[in-house]
Coordinates of C-alpha atoms and ligand atoms in Angstrom, one line a residue:
X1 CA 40.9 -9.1 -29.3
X2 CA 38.5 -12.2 -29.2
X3 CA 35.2 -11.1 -27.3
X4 CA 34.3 -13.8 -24.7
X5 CA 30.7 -14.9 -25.6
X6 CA 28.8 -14.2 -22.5
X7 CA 27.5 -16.6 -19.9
X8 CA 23.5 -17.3 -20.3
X9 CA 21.6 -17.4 -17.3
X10 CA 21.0 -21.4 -17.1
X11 CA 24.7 -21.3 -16.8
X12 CA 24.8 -18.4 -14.6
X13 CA 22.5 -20.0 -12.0
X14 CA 24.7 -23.1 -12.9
X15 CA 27.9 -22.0 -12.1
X16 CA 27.0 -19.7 -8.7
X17 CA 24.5 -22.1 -7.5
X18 CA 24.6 -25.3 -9.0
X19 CA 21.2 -25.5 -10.9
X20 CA 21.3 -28.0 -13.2
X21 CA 18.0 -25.7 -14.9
X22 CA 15.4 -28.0 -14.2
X23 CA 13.5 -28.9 -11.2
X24 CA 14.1 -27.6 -7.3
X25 CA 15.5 -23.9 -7.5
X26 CA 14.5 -24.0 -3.9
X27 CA 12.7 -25.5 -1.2
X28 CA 9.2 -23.2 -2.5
X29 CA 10.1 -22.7 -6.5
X30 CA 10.2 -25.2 -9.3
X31 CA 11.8 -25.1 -12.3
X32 CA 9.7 -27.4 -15.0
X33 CA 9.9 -27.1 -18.8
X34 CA 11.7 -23.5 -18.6
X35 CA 8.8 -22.6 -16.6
X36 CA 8.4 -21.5 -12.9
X37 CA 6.2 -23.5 -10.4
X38 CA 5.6 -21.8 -7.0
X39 CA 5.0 -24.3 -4.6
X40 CA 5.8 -26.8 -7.4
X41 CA 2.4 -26.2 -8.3
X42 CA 1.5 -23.1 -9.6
X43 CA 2.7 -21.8 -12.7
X44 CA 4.2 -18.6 -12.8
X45 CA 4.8 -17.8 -16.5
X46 CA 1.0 -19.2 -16.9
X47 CA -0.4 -16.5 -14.6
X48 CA 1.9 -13.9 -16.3
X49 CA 0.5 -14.7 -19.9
X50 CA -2.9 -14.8 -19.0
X51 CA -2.5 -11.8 -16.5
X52 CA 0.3 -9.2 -17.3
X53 CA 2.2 -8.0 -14.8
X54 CA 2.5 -6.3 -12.0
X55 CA 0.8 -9.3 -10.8
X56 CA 0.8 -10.0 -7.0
X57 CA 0.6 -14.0 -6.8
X58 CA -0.5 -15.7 -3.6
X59 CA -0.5 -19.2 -2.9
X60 CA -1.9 -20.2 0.3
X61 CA -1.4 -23.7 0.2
X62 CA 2.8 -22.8 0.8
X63 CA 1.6 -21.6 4.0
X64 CA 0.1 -25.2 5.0
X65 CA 3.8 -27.3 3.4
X66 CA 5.9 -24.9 5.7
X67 CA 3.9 -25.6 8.7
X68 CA 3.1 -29.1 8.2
X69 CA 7.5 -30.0 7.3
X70 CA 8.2 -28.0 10.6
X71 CA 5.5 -30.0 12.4
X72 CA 7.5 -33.3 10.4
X73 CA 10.5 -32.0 11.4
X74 CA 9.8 -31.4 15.2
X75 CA 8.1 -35.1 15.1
X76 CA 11.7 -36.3 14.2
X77 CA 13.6 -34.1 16.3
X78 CA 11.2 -35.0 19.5
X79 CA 12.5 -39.2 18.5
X80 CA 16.1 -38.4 17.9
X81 CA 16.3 -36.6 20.7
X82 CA 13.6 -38.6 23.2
X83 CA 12.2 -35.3 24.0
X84 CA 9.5 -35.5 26.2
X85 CA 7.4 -32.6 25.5
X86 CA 5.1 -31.5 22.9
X87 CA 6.1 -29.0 20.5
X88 CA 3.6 -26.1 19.5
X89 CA 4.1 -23.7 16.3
X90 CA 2.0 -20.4 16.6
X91 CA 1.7 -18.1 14.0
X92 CA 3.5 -14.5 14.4
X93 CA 0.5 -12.9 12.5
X94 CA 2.1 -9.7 12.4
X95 CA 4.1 -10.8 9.2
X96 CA 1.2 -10.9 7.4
X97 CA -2.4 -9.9 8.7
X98 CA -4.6 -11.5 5.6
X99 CA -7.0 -12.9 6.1
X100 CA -6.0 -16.2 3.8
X101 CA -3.1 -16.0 5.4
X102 CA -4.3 -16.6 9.0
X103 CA -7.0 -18.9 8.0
X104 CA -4.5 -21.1 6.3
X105 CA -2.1 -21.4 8.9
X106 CA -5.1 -21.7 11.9
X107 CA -6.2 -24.8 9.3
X108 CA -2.6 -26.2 9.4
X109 CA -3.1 -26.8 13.3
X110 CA -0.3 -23.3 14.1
X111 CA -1.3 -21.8 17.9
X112 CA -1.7 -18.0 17.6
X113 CA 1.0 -15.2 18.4
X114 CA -0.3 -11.8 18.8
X115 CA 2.0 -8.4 18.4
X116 CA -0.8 -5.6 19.5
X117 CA -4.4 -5.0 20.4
X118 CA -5.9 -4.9 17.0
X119 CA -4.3 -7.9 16.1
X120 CA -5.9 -9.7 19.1
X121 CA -9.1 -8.4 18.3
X122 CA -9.1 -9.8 15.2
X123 CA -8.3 -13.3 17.1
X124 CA -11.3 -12.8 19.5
X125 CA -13.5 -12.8 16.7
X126 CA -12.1 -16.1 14.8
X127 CA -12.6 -17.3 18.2
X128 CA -16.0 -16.4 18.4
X129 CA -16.4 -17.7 15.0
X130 CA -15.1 -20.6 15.8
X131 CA -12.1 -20.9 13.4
X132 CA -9.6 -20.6 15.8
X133 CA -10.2 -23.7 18.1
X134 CA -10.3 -23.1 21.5
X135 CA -7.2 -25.9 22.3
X136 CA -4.9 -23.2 20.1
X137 CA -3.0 -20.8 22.5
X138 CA -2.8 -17.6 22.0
X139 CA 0.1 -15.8 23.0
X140 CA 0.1 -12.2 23.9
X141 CA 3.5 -10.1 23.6
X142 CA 4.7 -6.7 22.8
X143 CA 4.5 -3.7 25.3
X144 CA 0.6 -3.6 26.4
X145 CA -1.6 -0.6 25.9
X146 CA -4.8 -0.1 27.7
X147 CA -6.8 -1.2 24.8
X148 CA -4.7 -4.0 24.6
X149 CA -5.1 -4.9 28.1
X150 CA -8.9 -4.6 27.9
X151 CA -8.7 -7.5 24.4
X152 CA -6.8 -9.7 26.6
X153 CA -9.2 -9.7 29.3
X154 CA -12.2 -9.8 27.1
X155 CA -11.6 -12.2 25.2
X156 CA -10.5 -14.4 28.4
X157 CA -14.3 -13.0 29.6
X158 CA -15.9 -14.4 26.7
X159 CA -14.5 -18.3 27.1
X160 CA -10.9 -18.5 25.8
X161 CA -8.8 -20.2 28.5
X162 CA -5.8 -20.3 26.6
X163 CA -5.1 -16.4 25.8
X164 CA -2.1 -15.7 27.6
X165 CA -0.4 -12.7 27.9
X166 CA 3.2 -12.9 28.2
X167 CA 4.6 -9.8 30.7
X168 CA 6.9 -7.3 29.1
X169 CA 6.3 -5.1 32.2
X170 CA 5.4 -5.4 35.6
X171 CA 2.9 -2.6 35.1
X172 CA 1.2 -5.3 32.9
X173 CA 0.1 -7.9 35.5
X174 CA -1.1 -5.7 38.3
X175 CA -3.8 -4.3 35.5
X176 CA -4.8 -7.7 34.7
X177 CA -4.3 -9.4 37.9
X178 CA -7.9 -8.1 38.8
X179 CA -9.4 -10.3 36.0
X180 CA -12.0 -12.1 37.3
X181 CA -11.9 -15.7 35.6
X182 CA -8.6 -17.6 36.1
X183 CA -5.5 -16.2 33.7
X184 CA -2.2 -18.1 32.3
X185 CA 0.8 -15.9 32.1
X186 CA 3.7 -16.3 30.5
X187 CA 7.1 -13.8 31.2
X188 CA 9.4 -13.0 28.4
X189 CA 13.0 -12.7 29.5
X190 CA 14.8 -9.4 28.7
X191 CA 18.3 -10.7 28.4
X192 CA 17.9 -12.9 25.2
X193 CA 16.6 -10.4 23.0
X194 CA 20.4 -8.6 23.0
X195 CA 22.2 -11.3 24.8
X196 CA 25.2 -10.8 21.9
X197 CA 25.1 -7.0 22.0
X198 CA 23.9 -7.0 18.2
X199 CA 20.1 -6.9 18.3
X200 CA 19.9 -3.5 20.4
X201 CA 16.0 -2.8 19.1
X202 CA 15.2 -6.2 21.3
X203 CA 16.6 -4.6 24.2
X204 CA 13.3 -3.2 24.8
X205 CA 11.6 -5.9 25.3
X206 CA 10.8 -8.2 28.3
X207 CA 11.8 -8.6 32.4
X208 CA 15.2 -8.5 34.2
X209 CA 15.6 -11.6 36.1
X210 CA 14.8 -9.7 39.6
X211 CA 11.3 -8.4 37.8
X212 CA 10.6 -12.0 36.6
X213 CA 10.9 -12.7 40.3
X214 CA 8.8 -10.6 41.3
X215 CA 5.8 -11.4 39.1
X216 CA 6.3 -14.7 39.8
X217 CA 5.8 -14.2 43.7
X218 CA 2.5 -11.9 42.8
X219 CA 1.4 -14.7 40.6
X220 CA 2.0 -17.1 43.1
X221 CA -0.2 -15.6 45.6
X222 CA -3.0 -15.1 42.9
X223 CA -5.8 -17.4 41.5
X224 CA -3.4 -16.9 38.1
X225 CA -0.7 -19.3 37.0
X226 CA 2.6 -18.8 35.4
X227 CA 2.7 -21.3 32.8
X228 CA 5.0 -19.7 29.9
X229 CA 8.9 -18.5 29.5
X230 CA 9.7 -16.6 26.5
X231 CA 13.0 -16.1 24.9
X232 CA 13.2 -14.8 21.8
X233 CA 16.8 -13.9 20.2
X234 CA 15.9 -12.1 16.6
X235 CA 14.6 -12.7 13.3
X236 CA 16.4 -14.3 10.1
X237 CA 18.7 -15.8 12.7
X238 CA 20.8 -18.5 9.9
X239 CA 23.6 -19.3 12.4
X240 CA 22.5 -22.7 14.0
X241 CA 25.8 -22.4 16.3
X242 CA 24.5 -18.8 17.7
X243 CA 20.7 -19.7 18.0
X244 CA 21.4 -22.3 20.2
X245 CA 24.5 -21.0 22.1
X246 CA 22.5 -17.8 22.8
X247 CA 19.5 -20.0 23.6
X248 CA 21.2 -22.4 25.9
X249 CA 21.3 -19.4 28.6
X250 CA 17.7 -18.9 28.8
X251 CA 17.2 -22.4 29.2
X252 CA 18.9 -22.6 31.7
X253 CA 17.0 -19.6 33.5
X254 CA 14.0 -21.5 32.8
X255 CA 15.1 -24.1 34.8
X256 CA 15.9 -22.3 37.9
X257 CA 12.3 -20.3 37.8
X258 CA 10.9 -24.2 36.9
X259 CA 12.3 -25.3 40.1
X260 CA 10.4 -22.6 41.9
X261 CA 7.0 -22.3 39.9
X262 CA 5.9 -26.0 39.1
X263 CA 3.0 -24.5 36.9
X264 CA 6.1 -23.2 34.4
X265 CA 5.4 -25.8 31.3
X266 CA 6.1 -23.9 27.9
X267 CA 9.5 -23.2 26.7
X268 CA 9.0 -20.2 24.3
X269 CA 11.7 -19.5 21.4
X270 CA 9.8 -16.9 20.3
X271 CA 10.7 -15.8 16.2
X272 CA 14.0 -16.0 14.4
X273 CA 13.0 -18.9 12.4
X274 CA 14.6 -18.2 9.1
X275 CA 13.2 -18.4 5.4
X276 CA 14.7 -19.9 2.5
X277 CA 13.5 -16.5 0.3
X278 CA 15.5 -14.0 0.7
X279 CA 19.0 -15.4 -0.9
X280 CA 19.3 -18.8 -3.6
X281 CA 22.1 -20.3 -1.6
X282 CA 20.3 -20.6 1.6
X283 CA 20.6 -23.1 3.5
X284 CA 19.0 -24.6 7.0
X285 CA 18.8 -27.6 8.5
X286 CA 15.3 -26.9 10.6
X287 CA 15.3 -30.7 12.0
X288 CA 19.2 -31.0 12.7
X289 CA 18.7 -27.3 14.7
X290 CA 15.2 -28.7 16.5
X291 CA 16.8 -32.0 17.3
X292 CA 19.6 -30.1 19.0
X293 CA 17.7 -27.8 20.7
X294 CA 15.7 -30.3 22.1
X295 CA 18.8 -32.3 23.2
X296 CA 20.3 -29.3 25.0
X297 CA 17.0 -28.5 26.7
X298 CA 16.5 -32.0 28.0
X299 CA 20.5 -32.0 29.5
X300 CA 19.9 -28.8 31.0
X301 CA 16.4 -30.4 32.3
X302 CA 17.8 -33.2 33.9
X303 CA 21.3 -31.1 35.1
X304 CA 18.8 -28.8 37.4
X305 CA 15.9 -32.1 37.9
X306 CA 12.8 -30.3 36.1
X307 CA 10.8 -31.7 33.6
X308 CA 11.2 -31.1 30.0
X309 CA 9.1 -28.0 28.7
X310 CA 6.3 -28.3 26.4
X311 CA 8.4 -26.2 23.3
X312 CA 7.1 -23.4 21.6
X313 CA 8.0 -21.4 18.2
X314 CA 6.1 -18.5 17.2
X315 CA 6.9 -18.5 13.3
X316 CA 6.3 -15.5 11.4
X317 CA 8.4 -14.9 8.0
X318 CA 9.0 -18.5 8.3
X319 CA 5.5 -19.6 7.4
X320 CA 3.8 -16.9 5.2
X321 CA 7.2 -15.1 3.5
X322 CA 7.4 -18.1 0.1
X323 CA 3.7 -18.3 -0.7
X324 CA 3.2 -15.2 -2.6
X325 CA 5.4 -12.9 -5.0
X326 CA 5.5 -10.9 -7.2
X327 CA 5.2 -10.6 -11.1
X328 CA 6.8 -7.3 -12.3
X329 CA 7.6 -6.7 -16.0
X330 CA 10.7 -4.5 -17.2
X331 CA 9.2 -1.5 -19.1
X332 CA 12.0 0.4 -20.3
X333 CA 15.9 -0.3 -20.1
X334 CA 18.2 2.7 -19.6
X335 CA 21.8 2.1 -20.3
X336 CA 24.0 2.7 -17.3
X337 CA 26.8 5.5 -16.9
X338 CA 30.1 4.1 -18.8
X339 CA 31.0 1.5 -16.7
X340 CA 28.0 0.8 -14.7
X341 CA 25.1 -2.1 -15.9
X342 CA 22.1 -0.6 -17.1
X343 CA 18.9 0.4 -15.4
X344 CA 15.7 -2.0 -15.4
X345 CA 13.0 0.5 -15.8
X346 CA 10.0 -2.1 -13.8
X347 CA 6.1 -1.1 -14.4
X348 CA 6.2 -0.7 -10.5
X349 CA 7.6 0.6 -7.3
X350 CA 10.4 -1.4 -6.0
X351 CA 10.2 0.6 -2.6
X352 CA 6.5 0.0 -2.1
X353 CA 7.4 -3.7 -2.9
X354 CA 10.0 -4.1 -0.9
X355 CA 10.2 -1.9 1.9
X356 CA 12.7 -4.1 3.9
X357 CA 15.3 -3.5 1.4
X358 CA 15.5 0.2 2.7
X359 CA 15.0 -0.9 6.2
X360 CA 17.2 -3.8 6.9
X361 CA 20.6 -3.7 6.4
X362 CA 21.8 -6.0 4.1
X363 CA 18.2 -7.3 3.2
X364 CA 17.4 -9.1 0.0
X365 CA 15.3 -11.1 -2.4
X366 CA 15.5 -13.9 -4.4
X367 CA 14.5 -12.7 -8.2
X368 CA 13.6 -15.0 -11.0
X369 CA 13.3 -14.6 -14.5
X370 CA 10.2 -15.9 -15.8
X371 CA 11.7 -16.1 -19.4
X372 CA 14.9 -16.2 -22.0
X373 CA 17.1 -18.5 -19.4
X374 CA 18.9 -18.9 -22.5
X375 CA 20.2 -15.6 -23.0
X376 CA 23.5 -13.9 -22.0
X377 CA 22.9 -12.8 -17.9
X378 CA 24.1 -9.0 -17.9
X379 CA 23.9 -7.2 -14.6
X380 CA 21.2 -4.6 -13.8
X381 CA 19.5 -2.6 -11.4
X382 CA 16.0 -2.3 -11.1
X383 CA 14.2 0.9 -10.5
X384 CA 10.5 1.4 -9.8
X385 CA 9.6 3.9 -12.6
X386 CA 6.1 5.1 -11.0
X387 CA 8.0 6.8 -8.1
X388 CA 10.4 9.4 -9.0
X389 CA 12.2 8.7 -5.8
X390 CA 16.2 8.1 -6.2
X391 CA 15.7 5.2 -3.7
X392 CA 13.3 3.4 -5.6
X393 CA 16.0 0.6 -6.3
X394 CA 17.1 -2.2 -5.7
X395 CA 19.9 -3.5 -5.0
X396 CA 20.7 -1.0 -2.8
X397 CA 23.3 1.5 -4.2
X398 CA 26.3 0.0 -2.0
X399 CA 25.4 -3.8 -2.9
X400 CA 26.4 -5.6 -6.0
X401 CA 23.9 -5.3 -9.0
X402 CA 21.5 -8.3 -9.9
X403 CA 22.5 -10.8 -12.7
X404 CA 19.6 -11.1 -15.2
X405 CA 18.8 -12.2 -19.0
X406 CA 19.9 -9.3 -21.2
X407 CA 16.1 -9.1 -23.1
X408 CA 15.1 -6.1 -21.6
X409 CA 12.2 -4.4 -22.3
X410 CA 9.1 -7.1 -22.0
X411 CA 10.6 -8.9 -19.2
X412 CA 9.1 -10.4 -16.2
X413 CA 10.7 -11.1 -13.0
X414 CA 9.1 -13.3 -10.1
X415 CA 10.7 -11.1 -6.5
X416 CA 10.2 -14.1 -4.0
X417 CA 10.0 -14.0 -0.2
X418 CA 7.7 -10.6 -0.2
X419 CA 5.0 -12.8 1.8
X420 CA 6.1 -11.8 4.8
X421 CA 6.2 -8.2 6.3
X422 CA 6.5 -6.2 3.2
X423 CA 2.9 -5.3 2.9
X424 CA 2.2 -4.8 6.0
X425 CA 4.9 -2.7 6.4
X426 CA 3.8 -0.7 3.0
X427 CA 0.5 -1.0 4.3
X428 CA -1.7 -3.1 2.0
X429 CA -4.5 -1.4 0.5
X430 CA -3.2 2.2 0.9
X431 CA -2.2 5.1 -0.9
X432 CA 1.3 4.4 -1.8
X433 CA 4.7 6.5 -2.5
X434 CA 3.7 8.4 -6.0
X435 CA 0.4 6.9 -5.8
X436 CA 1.9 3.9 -7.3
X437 CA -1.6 1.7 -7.1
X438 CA -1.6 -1.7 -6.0
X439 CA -1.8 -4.3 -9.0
X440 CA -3.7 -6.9 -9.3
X441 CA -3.5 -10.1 -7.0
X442 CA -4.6 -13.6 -7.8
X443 CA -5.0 -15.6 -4.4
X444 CA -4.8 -19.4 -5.1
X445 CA -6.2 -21.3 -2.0
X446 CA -7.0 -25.0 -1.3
X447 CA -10.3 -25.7 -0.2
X448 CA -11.8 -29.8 0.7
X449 CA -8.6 -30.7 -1.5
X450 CA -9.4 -28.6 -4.6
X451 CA -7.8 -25.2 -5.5
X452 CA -9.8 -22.3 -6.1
X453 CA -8.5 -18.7 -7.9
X454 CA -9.5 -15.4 -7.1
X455 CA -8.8 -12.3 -8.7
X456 CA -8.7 -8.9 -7.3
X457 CA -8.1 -6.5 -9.9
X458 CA -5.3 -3.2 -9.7
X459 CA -5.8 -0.7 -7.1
X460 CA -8.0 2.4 -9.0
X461 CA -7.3 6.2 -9.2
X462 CA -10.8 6.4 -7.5
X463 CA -9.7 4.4 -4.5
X464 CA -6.7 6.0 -4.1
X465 CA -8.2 9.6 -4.0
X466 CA -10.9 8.5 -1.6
X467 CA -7.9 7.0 1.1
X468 CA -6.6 10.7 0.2
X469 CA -9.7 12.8 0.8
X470 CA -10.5 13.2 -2.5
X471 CA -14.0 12.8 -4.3
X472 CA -13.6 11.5 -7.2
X473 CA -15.5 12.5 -10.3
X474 CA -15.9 11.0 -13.4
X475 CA -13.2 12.2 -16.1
X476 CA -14.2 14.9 -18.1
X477 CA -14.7 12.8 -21.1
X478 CA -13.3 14.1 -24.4
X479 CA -15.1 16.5 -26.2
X480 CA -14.5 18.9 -28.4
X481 CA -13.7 22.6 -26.6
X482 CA -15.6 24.9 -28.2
X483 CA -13.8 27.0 -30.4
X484 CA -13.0 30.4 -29.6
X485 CA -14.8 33.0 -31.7
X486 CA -12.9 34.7 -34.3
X487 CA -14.4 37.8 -33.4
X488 CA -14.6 37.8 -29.7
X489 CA -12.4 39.8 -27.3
X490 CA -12.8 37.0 -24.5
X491 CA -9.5 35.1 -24.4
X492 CA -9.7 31.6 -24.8
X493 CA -9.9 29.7 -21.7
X494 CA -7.9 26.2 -20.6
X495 CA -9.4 24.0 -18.2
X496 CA -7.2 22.1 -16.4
X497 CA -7.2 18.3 -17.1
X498 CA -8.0 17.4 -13.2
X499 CA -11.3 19.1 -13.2
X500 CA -12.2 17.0 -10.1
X501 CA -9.4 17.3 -7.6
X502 CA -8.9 21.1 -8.2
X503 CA -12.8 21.9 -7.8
X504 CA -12.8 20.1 -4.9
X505 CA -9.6 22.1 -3.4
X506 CA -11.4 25.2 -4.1
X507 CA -15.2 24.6 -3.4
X508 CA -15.1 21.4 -0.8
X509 CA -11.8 21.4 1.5
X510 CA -11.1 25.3 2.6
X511 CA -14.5 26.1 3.5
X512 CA -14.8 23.5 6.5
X513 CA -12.0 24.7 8.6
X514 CA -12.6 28.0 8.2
X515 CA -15.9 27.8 9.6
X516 CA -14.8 25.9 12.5
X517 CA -11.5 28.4 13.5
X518 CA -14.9 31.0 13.3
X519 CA -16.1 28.6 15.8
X520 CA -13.8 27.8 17.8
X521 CA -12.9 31.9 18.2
X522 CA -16.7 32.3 18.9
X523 CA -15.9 30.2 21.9
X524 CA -18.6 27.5 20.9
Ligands
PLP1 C1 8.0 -10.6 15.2 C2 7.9 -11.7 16.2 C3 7.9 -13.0 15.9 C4 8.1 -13.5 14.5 O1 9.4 -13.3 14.1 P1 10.0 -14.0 12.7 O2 11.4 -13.8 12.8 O3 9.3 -13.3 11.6 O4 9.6 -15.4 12.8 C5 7.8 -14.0 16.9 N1 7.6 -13.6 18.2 C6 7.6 -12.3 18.6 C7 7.5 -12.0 20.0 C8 7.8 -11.3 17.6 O5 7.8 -10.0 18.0

């Protein structure tokens, strides 16, 4: 029997996605010279030779193309459609807290979106620094806690005119209704968040039409102003037809509350924006979807005689999920059972990188090659080999493997779209599954025009025992054990290896409690 020779990856990538090999891969990655350019700047397999891998890239300066195209786009949507009102982007900040990451999109001109009272507090002092203008709104959602309550009017206290809590609850406003300097409100509309019955986590969120009433009357009669309407229908949402045919309803309701509160001037989609890095045959028209949108919001405008909305997007994965990834290099290669493709043993955690893939159904991520595009593609699994965790893979167990270059051991793989949620959701800086550490990050930034690097090496053991409770010691360096004496009776001794940690069990950690449950029994 002739053996087929097997595809390579060029022709892999050629034949499932129509790369010709060299240039666009997609709208964020370059292909130049059999090497990888995020951005179409930054080169990947450069990083990786001078670096090693895991290396977590981040280029800022993909944060400032997505929002300036979608600021391009919304320019041409706003002609083709002769929209009449402005169009704002805010940042959702919650899909990635860094600080580079804000400060880059706050530079890009994006309005502020804020998911929780730490978050806004983190706003109120870019404010107060000055590096987040006051013109930028700041939108306020999620269910409001006390604390979070207290941020909104504080920072509203301290000179921001533009912070504007949008009402998931009618509890909310009659807290902040007794703020004493003039507020904006905005009300987010229950209904959209499961209007299709699919999305049944949104159905938390927002007002019934009745309570939206309501607030609106308590508004009225208030030194406040209702200014905002908030309709948001999901996240990753690709279907164009579905955005706007679920969208088209709350338009509609904003129109009938616009009749009744003339200080109603923001049209808020809210997230669901989708980004081009989670599969390679992606594919969204952002101004064809903008330009319609505007269309139907300016026939349902004139239909009920209010005047077209200022229109808002708060983008979260959409802006920060392309500009950083990650470089991971296949240690060891395990051949599969008969009949299934061998295991990709990666120098990392594929759980800690990419939570998502456990959380969301169906979730992926685009993965690259940094090298041999020329040799057969084979399909694989890749496990994170510092977790001994049975879920540490990806793809999932149920989804079909991933197609890479058979070289095994000594590869390295770029995993794109992990800009956006997965390290917040891991929690950045922690103490991970296994105590898989953190590796090293190179942040690329643009500042006046010219790029600067900085590198923040690997996570250490050190850190990671502090974040534990741990106080790390030095290692017991090597030296030599004295050697037991022939003649003595004494058996010989072995101290354990973790000297540190087990002292510090024994002489550190149990006395403290005890002495306070004497304590507390004493009735001090
Ligand atoms: C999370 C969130 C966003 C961002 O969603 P993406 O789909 O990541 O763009 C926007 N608005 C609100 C209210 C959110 O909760």
């Amino acid at each position: 029997m002739v053996q087929l020779k097997q595809q390579t990856y060029t022709n892999y990538i050629k034949d499932r996605f129509g790369f010709a090999g060299e240039g666009h891969l997609t709208d964020f990655m370059v292909r130049h010279a059999g090497e990888l350019l995020l951005g179409g700047h930054l080169n990947l397999n450069e990083l990786a030779r001078n670096h090693g891998a895991p290396l977590e890239v981040v280029y800022t300066p993909q944060i400032s193309t997505q929002i300036e195209r979608m600021y391009a786009w919304a320019a041409q949507a706003r002609q083709e459609s002769a929209y009449a009102g402005q169009f704002l982007y805010a940042y959702a900040t919650k899909a990635n807290f860094a600080a580079d990451a804000v400060q880059t999109a706050l530079d890009a001109g994006a309005h502020y979106e804020t998911s929780a009272a730490a978050d806004l507090i983190i706003a109120h002092s870019l404010f107060r620094q000055g590096l987040l203008p006051a013109d930028r709104l700041i939108c306020c959602n999620g269910s409001k806690e006390p604390n979070y309550l207290a941020a909104i009017r504080a920072l509203r206290l301290d000179g921001c005119e533009l912070v504007t809590p949008v009402l998931d609850d009618r509890a909310e406003l009659e807290a902040l209704l007794a703020c004493p300097a003039p507020l904006q409100f905005g009300v987010r509309e229950r209904a959209a968040g499961n209007r299709d019955g699919t999305h049944p986590g949104n159905d938390r969120f927002g007002l019934t039409d009745a309570e939206i009433e309501l607030v609106a009357e308590q508004i009225a009669n208030s030194p406040h102003q209702l200014v905002l309407y908030h309709a948001m229908i999901g996240s990753q949402v690709e279907d164009e037809a579905h955005f706007l045919a679920t969208l088209r309803t709350s338009v509609a309701a904003y129109c009938r509350l616009r009749r009744r509160v003339p200080s109603l001037r923001y049209f808020n989609f809210g997230g669901g924006i989708p980004t081009s890095g989670y599969r390679l045959d992606f594919s969204f028209d952002y101004a064809g979807f903008l330009t319609r949108l505007m269309a139907t919001i300016s026939s349902t405008c004139a239909a009920y005689d209010v005047p077209m909305p200022d229109l808002i997007g708060e983008f979260g994965r959409y802006t920060v999920a392309n500009h950083s990834v990650f470089l991971l290099e296949v240690g060891a290669v395990k051949r599969g059972q008969p009949g299934q493709p061998d295991w990709y043993l990666m120098n990392s955690s594929m759980m800690v990188t990419l939570p998502d893939a456990l959380l969301v159904e169906g979730q992926e991520f685009v993965i690259l090659p940094l090298s041999d595009w020329d040799r057969p593609a084979v399909p694989v699994r890749l496990a994170g080999r510092r977790t001994c965790d049975s879920d540490d893979v990806y793809p999932r167990p149920h989804r079909p493997p991933l197609m890479l270059p058979d070289a095994g051991a000594g590869l390295i793989v770029a995993v794109c779209g992990v800009g956006a949620y997965q390290q917040m959701i891991a929690g950045r800086g922690g103490a991970h599954h296994c105590l898989s550490p953190e590796p090293a990050r190179v942040v690329v930034s643009a500042q006046q025009g010219q790029l600067t690097t900085r590198y923040v090496p690997q996570q250490d053991q050190a850190a990671i025992m502090r974040l534990l409770g741990y106080q790390p010691r030095p290692m017991p360096s090597e030296r030599p054990l004295p050697l037991p004496v022939a003649a003595s009776s004494r058996p010989l001794r072995i101290t354990p290896v973790v000297v540190g940690a087990g002292g510090l069990a024994r002489r550190r950690i149990h006395p403290r409690p005890l002495r306070l449950a004497r304590q507390a029994a004493a009735g001090d």
